[in-house]
mmCIF file with all atom_site columns, C-alpha atoms in Angstrom:
data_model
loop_
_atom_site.group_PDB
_atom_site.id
_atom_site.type_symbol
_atom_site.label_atom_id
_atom_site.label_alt_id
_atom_site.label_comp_id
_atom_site.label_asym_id
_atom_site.label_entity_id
_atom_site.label_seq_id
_atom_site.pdbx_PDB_ins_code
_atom_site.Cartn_x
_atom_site.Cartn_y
_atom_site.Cartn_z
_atom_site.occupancy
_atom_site.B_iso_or_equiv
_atom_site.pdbx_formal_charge
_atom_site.auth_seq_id
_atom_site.auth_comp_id
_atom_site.auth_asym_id
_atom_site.auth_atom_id
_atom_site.pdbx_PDB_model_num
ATOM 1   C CA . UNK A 1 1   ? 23.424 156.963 -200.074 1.00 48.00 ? 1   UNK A CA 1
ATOM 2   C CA . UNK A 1 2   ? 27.004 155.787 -200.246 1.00 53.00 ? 2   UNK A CA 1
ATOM 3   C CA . UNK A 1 3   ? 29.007 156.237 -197.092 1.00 53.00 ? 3   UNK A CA 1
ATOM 4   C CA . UNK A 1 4   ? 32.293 155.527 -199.117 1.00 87.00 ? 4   UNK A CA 1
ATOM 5   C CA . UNK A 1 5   ? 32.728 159.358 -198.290 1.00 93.00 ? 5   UNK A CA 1
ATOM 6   C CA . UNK A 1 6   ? 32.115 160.414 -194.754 1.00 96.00 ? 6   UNK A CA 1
ATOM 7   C CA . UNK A 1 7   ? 28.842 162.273 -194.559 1.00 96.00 ? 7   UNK A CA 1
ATOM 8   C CA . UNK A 1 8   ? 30.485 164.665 -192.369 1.00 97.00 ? 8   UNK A CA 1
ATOM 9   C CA . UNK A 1 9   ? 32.309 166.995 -194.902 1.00 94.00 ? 9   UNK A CA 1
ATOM 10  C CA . UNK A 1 10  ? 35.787 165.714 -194.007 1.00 94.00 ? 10  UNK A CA 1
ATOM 11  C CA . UNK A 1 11  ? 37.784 164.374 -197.059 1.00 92.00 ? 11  UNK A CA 1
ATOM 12  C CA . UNK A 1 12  ? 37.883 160.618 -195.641 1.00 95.00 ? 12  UNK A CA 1
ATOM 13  C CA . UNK A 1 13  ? 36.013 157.327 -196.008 1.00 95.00 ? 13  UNK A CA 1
ATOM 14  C CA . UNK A 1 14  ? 33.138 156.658 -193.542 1.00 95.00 ? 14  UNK A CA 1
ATOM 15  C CA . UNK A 1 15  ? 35.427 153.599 -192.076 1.00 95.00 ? 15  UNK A CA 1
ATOM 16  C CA . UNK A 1 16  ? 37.883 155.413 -190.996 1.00 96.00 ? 16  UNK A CA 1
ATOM 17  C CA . UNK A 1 17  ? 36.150 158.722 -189.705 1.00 97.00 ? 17  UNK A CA 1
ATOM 18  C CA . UNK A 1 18  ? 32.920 159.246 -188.120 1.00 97.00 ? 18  UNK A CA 1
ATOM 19  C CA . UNK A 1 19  ? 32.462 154.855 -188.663 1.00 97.00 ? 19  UNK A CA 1
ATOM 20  C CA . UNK A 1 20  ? 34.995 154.557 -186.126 1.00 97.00 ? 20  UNK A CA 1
ATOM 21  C CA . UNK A 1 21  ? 33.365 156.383 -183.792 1.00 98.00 ? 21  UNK A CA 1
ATOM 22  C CA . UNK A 1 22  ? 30.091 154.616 -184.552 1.00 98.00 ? 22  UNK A CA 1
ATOM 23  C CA . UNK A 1 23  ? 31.416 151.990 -183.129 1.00 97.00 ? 23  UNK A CA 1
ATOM 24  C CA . UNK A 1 24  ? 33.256 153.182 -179.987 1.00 97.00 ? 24  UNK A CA 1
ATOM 25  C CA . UNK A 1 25  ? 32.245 156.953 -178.898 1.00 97.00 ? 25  UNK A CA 1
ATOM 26  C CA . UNK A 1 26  ? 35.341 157.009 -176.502 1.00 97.00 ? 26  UNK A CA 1
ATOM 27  C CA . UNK A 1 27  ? 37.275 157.590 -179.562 1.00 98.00 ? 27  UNK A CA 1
ATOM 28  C CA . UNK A 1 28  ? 35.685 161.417 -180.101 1.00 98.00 ? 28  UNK A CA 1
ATOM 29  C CA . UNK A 1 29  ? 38.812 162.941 -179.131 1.00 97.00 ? 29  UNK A CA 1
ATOM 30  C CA . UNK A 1 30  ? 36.686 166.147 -179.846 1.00 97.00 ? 30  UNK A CA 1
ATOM 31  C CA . UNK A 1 31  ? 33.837 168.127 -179.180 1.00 98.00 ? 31  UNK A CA 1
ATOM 32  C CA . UNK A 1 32  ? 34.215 168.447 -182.928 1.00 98.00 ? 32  UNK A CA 1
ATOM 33  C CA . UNK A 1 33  ? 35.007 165.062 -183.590 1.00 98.00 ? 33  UNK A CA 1
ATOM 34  C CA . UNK A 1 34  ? 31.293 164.606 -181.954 1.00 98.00 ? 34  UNK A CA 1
ATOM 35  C CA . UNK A 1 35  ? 29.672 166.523 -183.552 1.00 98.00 ? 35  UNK A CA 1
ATOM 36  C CA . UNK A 1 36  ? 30.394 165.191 -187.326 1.00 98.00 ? 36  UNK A CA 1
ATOM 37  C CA . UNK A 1 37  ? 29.668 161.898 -185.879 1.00 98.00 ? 37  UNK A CA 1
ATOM 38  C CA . UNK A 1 38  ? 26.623 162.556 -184.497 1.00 97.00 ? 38  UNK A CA 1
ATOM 39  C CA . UNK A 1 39  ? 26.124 164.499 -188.037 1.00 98.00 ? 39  UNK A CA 1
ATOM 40  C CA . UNK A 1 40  ? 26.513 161.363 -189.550 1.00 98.00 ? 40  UNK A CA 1
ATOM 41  C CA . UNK A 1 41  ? 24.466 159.239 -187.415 1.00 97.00 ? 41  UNK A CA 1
ATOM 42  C CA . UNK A 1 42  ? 21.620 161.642 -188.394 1.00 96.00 ? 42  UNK A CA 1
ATOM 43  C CA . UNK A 1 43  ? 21.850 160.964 -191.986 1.00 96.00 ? 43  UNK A CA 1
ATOM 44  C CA . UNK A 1 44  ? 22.431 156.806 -191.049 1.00 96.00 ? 44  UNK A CA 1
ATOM 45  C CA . UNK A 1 45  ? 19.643 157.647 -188.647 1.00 95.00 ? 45  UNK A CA 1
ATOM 46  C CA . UNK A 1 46  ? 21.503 155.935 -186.006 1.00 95.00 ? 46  UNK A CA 1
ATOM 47  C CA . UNK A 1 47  ? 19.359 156.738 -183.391 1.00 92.00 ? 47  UNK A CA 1
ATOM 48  C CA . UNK A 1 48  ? 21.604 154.316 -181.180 1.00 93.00 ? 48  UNK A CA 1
ATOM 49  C CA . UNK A 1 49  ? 24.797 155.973 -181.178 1.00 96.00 ? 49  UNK A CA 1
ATOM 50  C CA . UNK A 1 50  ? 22.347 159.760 -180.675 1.00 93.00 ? 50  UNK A CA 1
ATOM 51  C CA . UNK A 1 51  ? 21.151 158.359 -177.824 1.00 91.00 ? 51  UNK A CA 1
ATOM 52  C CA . UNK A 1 52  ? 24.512 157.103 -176.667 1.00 93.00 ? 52  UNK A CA 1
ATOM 53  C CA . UNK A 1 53  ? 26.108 160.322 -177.588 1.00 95.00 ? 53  UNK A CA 1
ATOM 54  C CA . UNK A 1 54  ? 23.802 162.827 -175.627 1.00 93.00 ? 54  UNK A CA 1
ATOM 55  C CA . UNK A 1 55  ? 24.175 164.006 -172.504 1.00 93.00 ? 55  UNK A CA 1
ATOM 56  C CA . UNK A 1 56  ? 21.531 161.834 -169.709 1.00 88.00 ? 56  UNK A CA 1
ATOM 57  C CA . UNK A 1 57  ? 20.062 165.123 -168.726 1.00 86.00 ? 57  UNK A CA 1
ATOM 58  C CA . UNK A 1 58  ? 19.084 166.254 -171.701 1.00 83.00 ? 58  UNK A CA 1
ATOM 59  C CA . UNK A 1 59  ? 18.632 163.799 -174.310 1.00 74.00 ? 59  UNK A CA 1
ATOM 60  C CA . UNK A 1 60  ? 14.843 163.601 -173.656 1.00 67.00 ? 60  UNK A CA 1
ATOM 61  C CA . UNK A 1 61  ? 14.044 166.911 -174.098 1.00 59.00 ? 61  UNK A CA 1
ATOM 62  C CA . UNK A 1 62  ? 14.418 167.532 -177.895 1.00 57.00 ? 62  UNK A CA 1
ATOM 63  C CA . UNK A 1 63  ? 12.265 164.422 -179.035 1.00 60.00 ? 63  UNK A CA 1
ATOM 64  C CA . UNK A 1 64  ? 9.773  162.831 -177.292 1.00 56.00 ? 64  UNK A CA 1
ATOM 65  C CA . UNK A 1 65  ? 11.347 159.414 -178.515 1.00 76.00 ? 65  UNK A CA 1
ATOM 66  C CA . UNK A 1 66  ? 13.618 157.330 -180.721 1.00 81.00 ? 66  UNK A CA 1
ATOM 67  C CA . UNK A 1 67  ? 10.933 156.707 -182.844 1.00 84.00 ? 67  UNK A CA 1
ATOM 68  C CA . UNK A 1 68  ? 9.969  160.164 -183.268 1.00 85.00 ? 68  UNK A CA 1
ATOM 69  C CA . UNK A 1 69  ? 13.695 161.122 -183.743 1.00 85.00 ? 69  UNK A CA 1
ATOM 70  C CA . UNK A 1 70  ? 14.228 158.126 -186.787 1.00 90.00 ? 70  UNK A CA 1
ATOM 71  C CA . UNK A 1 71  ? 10.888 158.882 -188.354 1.00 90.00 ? 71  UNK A CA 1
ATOM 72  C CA . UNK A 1 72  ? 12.034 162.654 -188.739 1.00 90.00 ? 72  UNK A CA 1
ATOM 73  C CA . UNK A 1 73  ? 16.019 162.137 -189.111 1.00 92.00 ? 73  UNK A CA 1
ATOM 74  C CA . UNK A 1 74  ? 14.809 159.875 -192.162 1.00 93.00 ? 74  UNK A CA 1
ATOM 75  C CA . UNK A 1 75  ? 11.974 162.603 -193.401 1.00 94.00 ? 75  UNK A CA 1
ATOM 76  C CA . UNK A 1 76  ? 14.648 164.939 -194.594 1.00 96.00 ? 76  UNK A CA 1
ATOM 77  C CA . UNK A 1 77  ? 17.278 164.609 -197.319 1.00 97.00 ? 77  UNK A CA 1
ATOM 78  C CA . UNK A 1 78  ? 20.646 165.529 -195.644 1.00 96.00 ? 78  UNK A CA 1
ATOM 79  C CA . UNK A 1 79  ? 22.957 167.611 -197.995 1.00 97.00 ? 79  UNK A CA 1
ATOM 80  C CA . UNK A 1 80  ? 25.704 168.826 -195.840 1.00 97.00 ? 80  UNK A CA 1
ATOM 81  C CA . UNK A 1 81  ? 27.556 169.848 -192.450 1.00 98.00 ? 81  UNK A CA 1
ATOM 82  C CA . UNK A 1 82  ? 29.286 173.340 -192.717 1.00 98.00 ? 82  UNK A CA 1
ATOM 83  C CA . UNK A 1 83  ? 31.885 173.219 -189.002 1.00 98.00 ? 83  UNK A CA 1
ATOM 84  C CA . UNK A 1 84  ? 32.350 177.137 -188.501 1.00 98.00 ? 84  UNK A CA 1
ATOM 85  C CA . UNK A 1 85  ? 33.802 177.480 -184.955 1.00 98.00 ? 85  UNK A CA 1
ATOM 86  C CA . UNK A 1 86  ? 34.809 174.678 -182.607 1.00 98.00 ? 86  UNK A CA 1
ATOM 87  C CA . UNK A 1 87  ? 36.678 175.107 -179.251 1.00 97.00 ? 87  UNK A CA 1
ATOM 88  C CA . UNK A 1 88  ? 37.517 173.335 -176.213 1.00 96.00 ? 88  UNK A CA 1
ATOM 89  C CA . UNK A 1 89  ? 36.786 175.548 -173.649 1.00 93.00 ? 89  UNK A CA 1
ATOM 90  C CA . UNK A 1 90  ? 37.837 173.707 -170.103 1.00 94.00 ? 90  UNK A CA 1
ATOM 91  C CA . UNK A 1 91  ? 39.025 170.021 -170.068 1.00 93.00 ? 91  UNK A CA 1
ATOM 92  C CA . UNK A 1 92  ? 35.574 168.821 -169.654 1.00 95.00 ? 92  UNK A CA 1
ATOM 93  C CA . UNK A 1 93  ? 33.927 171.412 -171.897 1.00 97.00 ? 93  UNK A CA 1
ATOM 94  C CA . UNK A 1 94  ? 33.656 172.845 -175.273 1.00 98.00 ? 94  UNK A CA 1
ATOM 95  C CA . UNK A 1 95  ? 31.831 174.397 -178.236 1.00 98.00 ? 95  UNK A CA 1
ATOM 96  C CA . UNK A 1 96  ? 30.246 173.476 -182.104 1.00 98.00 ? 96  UNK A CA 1
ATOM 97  C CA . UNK A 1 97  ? 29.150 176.362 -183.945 1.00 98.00 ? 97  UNK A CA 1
ATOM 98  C CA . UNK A 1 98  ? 27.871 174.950 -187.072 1.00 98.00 ? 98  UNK A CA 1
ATOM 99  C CA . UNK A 1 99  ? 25.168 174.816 -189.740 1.00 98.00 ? 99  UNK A CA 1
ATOM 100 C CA . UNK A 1 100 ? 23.233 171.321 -190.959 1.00 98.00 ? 100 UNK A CA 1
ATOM 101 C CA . UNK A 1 101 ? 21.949 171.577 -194.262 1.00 98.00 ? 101 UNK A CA 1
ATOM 102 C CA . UNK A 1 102 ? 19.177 169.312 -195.534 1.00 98.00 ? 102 UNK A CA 1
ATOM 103 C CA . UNK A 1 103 ? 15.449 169.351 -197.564 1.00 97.00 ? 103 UNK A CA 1
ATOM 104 C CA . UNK A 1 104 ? 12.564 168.981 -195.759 1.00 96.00 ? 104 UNK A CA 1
ATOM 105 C CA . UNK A 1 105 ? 9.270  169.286 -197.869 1.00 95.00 ? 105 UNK A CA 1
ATOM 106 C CA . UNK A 1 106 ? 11.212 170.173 -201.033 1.00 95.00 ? 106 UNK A CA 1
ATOM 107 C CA . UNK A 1 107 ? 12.929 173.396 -199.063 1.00 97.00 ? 107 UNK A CA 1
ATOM 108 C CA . UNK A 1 108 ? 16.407 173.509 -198.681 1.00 98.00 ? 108 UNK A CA 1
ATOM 109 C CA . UNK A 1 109 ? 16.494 174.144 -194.788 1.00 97.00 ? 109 UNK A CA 1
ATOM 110 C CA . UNK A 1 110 ? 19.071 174.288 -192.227 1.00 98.00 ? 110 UNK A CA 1
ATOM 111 C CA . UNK A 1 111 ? 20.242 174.224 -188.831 1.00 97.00 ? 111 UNK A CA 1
ATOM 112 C CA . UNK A 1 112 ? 22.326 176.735 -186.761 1.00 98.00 ? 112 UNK A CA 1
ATOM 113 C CA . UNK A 1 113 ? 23.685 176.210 -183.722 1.00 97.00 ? 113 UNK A CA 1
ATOM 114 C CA . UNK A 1 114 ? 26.701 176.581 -181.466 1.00 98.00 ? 114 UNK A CA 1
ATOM 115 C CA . UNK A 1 115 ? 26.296 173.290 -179.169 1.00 97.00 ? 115 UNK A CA 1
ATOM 116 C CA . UNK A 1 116 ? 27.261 172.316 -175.824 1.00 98.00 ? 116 UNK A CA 1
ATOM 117 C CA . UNK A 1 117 ? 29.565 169.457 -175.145 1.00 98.00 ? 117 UNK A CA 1
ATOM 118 C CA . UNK A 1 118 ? 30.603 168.069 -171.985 1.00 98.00 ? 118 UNK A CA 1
ATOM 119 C CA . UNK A 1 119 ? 32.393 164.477 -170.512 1.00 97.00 ? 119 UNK A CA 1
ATOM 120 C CA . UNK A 1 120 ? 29.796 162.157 -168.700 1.00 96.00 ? 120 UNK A CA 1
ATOM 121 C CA . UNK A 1 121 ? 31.181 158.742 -168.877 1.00 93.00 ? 121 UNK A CA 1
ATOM 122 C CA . UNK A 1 122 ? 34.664 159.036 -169.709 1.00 95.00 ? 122 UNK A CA 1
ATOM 123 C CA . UNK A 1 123 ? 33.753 160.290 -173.423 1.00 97.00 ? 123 UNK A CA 1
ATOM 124 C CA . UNK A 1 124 ? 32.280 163.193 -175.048 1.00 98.00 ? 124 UNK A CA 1
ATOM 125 C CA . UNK A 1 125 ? 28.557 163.994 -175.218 1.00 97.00 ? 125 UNK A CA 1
ATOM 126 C CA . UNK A 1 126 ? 26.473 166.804 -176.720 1.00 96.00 ? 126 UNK A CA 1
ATOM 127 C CA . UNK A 1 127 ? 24.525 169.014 -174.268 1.00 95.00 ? 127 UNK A CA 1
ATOM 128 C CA . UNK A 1 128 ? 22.328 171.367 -176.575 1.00 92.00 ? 128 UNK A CA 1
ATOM 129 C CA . UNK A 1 129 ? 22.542 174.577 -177.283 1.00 92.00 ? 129 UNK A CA 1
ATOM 130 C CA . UNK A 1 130 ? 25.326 176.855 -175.668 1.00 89.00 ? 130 UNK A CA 1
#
């Protein structure tokens, strides 16, 4: 895949959007921000930066490991990330309604959710569902 072009639907190179925060998740200034990165690190399957990017609590609950989360991040063909609502709901706290499309046994499939974000650490970090 070429990650010239942000995976994450905005109109900028990889570098300078969701690669920035690859390397330094303090610089989400957004819930939204986030959640294209951690978009992106899905299709990179950058299980790394997931792991970094999800809340302690919960992190352990969706997958029952890193390996199971690269084997199936890298099972599916990611086509896009469709950001219908965000909002910042306290200082610490906000909202990602959105929809992840990608193929998964030759079926277009997707995934709909309006996600959780919260501060642990001094940065952003996904919850789960809201």
């Amino acid at each position: 895949m070429d990650f010239n072009k942000c995976p994450c639907g905005k109109n900028e190179l990889y570098k300078d959007c969701c690669g920035i925060i690859h390397n330094n998740v303090r610089l989400a200034k957004t819930p939204e921000d986030l959640m294209r990165s951690r978009y992106t690190a899905f299709v990179m399957a950058d299980i790394e930066f997931l792991m970094q990017s999800w809340h302690s609590k919960t992190k352990d609950s969706s997958f029952k490991s890193k390996k199971n989360l690269f084997t199936w991040s890298k099972s599916v063909t990611w086509v896009k990330l469709d950001v219908l609502n965000s909002s910042i709901k306290t200082p610490y706290t906000g909202e990602v309604e959105f929809k992840a499309f990608f193929y998964e046994n030759g079926s277009l499939e997707y995934i709909h959710e309006n996600s959780l974000f919260t501060i642990e650490n001094k940065h952003w970090v996904y919850v789960g569902e809201a």
